[in-house]
Short mmCIF file of C-alpha atoms in Angstrom, two decimals:
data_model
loop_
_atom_site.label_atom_id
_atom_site.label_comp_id
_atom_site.label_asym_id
_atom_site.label_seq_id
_atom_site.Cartn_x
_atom_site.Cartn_y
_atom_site.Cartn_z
CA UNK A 1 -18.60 -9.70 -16.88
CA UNK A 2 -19.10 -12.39 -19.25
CA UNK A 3 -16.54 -14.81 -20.17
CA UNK A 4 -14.06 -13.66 -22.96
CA UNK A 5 -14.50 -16.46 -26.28
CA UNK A 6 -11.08 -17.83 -27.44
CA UNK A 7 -10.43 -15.15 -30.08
CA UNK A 8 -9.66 -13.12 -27.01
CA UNK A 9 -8.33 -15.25 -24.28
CA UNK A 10 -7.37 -14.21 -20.49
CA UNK A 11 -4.14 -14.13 -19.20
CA UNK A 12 -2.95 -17.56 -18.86
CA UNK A 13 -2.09 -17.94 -15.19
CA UNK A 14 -0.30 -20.68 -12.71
CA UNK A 15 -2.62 -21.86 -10.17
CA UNK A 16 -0.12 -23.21 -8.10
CA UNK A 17 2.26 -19.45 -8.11
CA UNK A 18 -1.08 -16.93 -7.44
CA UNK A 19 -2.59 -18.98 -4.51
CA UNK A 20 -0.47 -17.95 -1.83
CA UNK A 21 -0.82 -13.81 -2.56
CA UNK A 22 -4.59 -14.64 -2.95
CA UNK A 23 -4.92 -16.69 0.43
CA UNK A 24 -2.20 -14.17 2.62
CA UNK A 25 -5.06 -11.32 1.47
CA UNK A 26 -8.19 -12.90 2.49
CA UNK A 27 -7.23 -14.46 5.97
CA UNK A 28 -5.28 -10.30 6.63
CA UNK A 29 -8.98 -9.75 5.41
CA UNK A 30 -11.10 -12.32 8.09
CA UNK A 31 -8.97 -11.13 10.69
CA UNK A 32 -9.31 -7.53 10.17
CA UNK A 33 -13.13 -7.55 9.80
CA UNK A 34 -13.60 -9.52 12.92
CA UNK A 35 -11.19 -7.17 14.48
CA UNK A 36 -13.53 -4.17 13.61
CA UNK A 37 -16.89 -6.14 14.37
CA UNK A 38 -15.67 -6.91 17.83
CA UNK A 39 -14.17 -3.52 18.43
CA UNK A 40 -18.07 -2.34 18.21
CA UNK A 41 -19.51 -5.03 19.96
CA UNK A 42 -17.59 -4.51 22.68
CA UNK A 43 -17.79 -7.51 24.91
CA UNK A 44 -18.41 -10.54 22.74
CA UNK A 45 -15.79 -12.29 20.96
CA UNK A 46 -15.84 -14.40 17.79
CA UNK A 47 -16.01 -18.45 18.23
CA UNK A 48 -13.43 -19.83 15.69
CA UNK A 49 -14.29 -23.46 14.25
CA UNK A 50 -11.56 -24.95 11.60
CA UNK A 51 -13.03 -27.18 8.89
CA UNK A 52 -11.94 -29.64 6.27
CA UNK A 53 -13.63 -30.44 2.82
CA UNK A 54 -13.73 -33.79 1.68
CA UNK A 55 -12.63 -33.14 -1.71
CA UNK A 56 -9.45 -31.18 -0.63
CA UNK A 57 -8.82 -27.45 1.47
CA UNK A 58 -11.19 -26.32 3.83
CA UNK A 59 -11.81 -23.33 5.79
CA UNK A 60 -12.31 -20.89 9.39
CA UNK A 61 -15.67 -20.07 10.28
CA UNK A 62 -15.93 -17.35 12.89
CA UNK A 63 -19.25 -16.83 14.52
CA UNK A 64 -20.17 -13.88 16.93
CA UNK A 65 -24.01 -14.65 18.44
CA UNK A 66 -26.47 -13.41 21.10
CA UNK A 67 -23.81 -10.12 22.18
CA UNK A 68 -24.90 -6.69 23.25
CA UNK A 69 -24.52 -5.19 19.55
CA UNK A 70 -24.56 -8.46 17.31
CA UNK A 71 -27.02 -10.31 17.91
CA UNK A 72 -24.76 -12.59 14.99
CA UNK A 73 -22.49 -12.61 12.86
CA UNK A 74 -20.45 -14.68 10.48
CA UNK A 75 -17.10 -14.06 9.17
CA UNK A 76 -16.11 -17.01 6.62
CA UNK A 77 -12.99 -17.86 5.11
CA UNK A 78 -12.51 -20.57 2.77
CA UNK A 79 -10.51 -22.57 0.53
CA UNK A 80 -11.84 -25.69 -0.81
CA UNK A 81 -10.73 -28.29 -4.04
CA UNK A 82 -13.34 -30.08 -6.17
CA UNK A 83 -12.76 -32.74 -9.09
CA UNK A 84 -16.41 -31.19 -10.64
CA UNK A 85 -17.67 -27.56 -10.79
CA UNK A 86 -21.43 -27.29 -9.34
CA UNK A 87 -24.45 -26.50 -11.56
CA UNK A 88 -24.52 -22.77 -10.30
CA UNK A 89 -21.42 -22.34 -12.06
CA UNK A 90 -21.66 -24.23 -14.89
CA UNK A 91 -24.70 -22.95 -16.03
CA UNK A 92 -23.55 -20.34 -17.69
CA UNK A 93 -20.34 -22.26 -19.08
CA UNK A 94 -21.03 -25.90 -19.94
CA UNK A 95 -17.45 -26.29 -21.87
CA UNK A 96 -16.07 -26.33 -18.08
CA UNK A 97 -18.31 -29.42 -16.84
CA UNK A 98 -16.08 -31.56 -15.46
CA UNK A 99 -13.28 -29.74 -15.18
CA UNK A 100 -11.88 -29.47 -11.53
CA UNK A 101 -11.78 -26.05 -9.37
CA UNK A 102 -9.89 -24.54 -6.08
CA UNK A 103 -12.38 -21.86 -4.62
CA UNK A 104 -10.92 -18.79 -2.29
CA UNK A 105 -12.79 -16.26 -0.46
CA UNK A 106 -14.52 -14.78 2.80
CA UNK A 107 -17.91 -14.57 3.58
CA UNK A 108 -19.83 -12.30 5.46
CA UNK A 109 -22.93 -11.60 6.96
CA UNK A 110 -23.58 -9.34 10.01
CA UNK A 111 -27.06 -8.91 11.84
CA UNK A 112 -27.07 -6.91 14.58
CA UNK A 113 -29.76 -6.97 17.55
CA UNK A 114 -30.75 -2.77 17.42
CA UNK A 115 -33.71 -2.83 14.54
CA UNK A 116 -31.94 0.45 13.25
CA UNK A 117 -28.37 -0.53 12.38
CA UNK A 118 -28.90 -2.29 9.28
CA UNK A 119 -27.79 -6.19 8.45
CA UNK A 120 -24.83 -6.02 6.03
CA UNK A 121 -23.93 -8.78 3.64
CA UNK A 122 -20.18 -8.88 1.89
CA UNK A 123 -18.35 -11.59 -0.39
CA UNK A 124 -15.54 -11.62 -2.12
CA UNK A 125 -13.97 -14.85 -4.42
CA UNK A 126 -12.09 -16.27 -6.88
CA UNK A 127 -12.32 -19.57 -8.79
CA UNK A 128 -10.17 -21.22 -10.92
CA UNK A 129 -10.55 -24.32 -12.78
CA UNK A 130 -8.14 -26.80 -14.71
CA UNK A 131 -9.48 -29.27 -17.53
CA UNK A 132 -7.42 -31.53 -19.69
CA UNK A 133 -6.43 -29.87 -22.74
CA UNK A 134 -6.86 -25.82 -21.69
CA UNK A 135 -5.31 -23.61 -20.09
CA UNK A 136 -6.33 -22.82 -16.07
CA UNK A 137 -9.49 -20.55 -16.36
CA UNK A 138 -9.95 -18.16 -13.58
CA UNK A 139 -12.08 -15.10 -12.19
CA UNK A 140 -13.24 -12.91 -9.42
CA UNK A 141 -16.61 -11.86 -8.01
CA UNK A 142 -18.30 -10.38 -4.73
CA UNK A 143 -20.01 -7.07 -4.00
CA UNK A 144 -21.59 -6.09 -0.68
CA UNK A 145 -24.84 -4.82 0.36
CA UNK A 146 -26.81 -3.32 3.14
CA UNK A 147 -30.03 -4.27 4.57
CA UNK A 148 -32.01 -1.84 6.40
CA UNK A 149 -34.92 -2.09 8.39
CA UNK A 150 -35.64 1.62 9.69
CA UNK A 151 -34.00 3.45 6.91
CA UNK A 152 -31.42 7.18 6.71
CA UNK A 153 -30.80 8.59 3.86
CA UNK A 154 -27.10 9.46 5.46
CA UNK A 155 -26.65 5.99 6.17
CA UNK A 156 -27.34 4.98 2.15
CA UNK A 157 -25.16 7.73 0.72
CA UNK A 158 -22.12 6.69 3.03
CA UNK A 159 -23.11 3.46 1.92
CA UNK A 160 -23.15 3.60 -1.61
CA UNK A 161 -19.56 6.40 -1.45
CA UNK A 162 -17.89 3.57 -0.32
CA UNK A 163 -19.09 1.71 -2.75
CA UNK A 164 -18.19 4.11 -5.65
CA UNK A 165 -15.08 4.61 -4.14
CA UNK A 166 -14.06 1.01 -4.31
CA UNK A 167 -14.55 0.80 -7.66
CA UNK A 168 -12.39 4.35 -8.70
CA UNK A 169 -9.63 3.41 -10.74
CA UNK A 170 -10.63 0.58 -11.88
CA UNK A 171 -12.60 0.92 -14.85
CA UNK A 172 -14.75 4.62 -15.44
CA UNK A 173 -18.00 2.62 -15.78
CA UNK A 174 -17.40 0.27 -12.79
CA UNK A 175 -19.53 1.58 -10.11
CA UNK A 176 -22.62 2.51 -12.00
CA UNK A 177 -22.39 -0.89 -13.84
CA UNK A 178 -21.82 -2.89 -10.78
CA UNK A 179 -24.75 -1.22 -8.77
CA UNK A 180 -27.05 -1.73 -11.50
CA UNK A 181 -26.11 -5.31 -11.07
CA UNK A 182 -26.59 -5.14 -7.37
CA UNK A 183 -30.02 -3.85 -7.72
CA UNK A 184 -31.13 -6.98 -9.95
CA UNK A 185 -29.26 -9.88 -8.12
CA UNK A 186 -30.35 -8.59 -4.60
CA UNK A 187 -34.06 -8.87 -5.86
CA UNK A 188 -37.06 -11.11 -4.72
CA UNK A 189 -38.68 -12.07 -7.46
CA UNK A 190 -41.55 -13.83 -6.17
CA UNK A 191 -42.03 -10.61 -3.80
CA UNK A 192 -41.21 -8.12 -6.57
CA UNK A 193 -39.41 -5.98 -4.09
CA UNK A 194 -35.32 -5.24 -3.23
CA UNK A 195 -33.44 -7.06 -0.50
CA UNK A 196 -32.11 -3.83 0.59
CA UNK A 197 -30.42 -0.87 -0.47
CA UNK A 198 -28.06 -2.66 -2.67
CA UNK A 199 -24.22 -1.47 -3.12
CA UNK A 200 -22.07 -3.68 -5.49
CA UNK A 201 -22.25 -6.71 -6.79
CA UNK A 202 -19.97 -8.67 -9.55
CA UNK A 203 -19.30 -11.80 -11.10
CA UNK A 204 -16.70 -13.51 -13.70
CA UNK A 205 -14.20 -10.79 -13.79
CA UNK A 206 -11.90 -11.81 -15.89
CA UNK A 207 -11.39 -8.26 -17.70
CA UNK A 208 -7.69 -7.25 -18.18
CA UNK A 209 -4.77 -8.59 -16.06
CA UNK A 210 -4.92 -11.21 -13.13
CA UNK A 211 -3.06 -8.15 -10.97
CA UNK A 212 -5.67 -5.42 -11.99
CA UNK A 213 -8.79 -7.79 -10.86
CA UNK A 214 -6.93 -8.62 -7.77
CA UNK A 215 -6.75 -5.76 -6.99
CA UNK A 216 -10.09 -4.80 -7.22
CA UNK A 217 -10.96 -7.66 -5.02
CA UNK A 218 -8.64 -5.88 -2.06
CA UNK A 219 -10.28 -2.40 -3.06
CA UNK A 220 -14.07 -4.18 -2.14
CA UNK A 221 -12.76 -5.52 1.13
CA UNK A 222 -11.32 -2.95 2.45
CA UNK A 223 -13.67 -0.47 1.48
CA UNK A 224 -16.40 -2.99 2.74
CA UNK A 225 -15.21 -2.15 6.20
CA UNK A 226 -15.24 1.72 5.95
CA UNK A 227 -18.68 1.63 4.97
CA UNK A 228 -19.85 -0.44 7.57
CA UNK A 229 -17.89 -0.01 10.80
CA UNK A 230 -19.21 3.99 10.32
CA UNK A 231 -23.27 2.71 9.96
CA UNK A 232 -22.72 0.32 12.86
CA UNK A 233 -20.80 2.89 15.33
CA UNK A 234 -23.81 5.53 14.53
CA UNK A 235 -26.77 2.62 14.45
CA UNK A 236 -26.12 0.30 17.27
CA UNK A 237 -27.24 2.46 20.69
CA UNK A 238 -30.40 3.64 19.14
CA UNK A 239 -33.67 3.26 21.22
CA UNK A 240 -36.16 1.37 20.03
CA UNK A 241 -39.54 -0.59 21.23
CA UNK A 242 -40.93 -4.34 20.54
CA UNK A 243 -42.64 -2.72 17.76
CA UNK A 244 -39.62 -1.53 15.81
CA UNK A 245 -37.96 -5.40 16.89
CA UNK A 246 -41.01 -7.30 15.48
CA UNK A 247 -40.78 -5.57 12.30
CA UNK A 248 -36.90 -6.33 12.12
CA UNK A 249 -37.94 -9.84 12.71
CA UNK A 250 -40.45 -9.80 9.75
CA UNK A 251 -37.87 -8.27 7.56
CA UNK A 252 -35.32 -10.92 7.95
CA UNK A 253 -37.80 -13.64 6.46
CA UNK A 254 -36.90 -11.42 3.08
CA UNK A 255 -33.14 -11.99 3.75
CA UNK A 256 -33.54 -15.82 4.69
CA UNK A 257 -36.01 -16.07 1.34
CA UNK A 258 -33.20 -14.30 -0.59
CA UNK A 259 -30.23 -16.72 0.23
CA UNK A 260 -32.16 -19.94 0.16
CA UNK A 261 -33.69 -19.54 -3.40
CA UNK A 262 -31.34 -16.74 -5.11
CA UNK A 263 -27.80 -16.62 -3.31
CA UNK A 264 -24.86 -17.87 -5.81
CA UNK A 265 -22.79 -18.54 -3.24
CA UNK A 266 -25.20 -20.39 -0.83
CA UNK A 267 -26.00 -22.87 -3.92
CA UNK A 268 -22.40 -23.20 -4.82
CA UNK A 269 -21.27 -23.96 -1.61
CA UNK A 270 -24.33 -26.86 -0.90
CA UNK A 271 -23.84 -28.31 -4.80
CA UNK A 272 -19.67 -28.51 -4.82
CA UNK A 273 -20.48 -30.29 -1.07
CA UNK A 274 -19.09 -27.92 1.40
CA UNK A 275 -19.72 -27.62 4.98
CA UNK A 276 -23.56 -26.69 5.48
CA UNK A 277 -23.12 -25.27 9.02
CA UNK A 278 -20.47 -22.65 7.51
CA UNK A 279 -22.46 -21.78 4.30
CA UNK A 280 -25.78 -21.17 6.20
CA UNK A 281 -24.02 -19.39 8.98
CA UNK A 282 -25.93 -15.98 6.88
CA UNK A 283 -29.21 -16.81 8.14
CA UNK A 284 -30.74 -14.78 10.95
CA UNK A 285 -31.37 -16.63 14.44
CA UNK A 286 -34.62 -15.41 15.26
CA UNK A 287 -36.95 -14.30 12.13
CA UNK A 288 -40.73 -14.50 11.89
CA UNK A 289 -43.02 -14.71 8.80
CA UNK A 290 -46.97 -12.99 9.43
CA UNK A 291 -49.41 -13.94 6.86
CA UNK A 292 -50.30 -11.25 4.16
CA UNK A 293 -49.14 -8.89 6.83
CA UNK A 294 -48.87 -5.15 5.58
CA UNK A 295 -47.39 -2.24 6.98
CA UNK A 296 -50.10 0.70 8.17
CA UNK A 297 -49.86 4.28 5.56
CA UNK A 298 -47.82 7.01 6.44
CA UNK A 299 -45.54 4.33 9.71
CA UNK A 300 -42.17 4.72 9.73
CA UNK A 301 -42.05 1.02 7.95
CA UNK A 302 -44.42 2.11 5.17
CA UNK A 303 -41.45 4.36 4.79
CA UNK A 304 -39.06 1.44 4.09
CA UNK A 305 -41.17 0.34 0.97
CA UNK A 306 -41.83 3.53 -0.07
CA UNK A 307 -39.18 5.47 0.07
CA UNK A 308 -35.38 3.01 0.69
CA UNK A 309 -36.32 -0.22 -1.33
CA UNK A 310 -37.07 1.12 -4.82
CA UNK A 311 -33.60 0.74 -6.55
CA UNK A 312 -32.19 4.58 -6.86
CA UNK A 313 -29.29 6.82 -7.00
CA UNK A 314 -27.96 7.36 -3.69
CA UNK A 315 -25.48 9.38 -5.39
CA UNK A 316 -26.03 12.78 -6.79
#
């Protein structure tokens, strides 16, 4: 949502009184994800690192790699102070250059080693910033979205219920507004195809009371793991041969293309100066890029082009 002009200002809101609630809910929310991921995994457990940014705050970064399901994932929380917003988010609102910002949220980005349970991608934040001479402006954003490589059309319409269902009762438009947004954002432009299958995806929500947005934020995380424990449990014992791997392999080049050139958050986090070891922990481990390579007509990965990436309704 775009920011609201002065004639209709958002709630005015104490920095200093709404951290705590905000920061209690996303650590509950680190813990409970990991909690899930290693309840499929079964045997590996998450590394935890502890960081500290130089401008103030810091973070956990939790990192599950080279397990019998996850091949790796990261589950990110942090909290981090800054005397100057970054270009990715001043772009769009140049009265708030130089104005300083706290930044909360968790991170996450799961790739798992089976080529048929999908990679899933989820983010949830909230910014607020202080300037001399106006009041604290604040607001939410995040989404998730799911990355197949060997697509089911049961897998996307779980997917994309969860989705809808994490947006009921918030606003009657919500869903079908914020997977339209989804379906841009978690484009390639240069390849002029999808990331994925999409999901939701939002940014400066500021609509309506601080409570109401907040707790939006809580309905996206929790309804991140529904949709995504269920995929994983189904996905993750599935046979499959070198040829299925290699094309997983080829496949994450799209994702690694995607967060180095497009991802928000990636370019926020390297611009404000955070900790370049947690805010790349998305990228795949193993990926490999084949020259003009295209898939043969009528394989099960012409499929993936054909019939999972063009942007759709999942939901009938």
């Amino acid at each position: 949502m775009n920011q609201k002009s002065s004639a209709n200002p958002i709630e005015v809101i104490d920095p200093i009184a709404i951290m705590p609630s905000i920061r209690h809910f996303l650590l509950d929310l680190q813990n409970r994800i990991c909690t899930m991921l290693e309840q499929e995994e079964g045997q590996g457990h998450f590394i935890e690192d502890k960081w500290e940014h130089g401008e103030g705050g810091g973070g956990i970064t939790r990192v599950l790699a080279g397990a019998r399901v996850i091949e790796k994932a990261g589950v990110n929380f942090s909290h981090v102070h800054g005397r100057q917003l970054p270009q990715a988010a001043t772009a769009k609102r140049p009265e708030l250059i130089d104005a300083s910002f706290q930044a909360l949220g968790v991170s996450v980005v799961v790739h798992p080693l089976n080529p048929y349970a999908p990679t899933s991608h989820f983010n949830v934040r909230f910014i607020v910033v202080e300037k001399e001479g106006m009041a604290p402006y604040w607001w939410f954003g995040g989404g998730f979205d799911l990355t197949p490589y060997y697509g089911f059309v049961e897998d996307c319409v779980h997917w994309h219920q969860m989705a809808k269902a994490a947006c009921d009762g918030f606003k009657a438009d919500a869903y079908a507004k914020y997977k339209k947004w989804a379906d841009q954002y978690f484009y390639l432009k240069h390849r002029q195809e999808a990331r994925g299958i999409g999901g939701i995806f939002y940014d400066d929500l500021n609509e309506g009371e601080f409570e109401h947005c907040f707790a939006f934020m809580q309905s996206v995380g929790n309804h991140y793991i529904r949709a995504y424990q269920a995929i994983l449990a189904t996905r993750k014992n599935h046979a499959y041969s070198q040829t299925e791997r290699d094309f997983q392999l080829y496949r994450r080049g799209r994702y690694v293309e995607f967060n180095l050139l497009y991802d928000r958050g990636t370019l926020f986090g390297l611009q404000s100066g955070g900790r370049t070891e947690s805010i790349l922990m998305s990228l795949p481990p193993l990926v490999a890029w084949h020259y003009d390579w295209q898939p043969q007509a009528g394989s099960a990965e012409r499929k993936l082009y054909d019939e999972f990436l063009p942007a759709k309704e999942w939901l009938r």
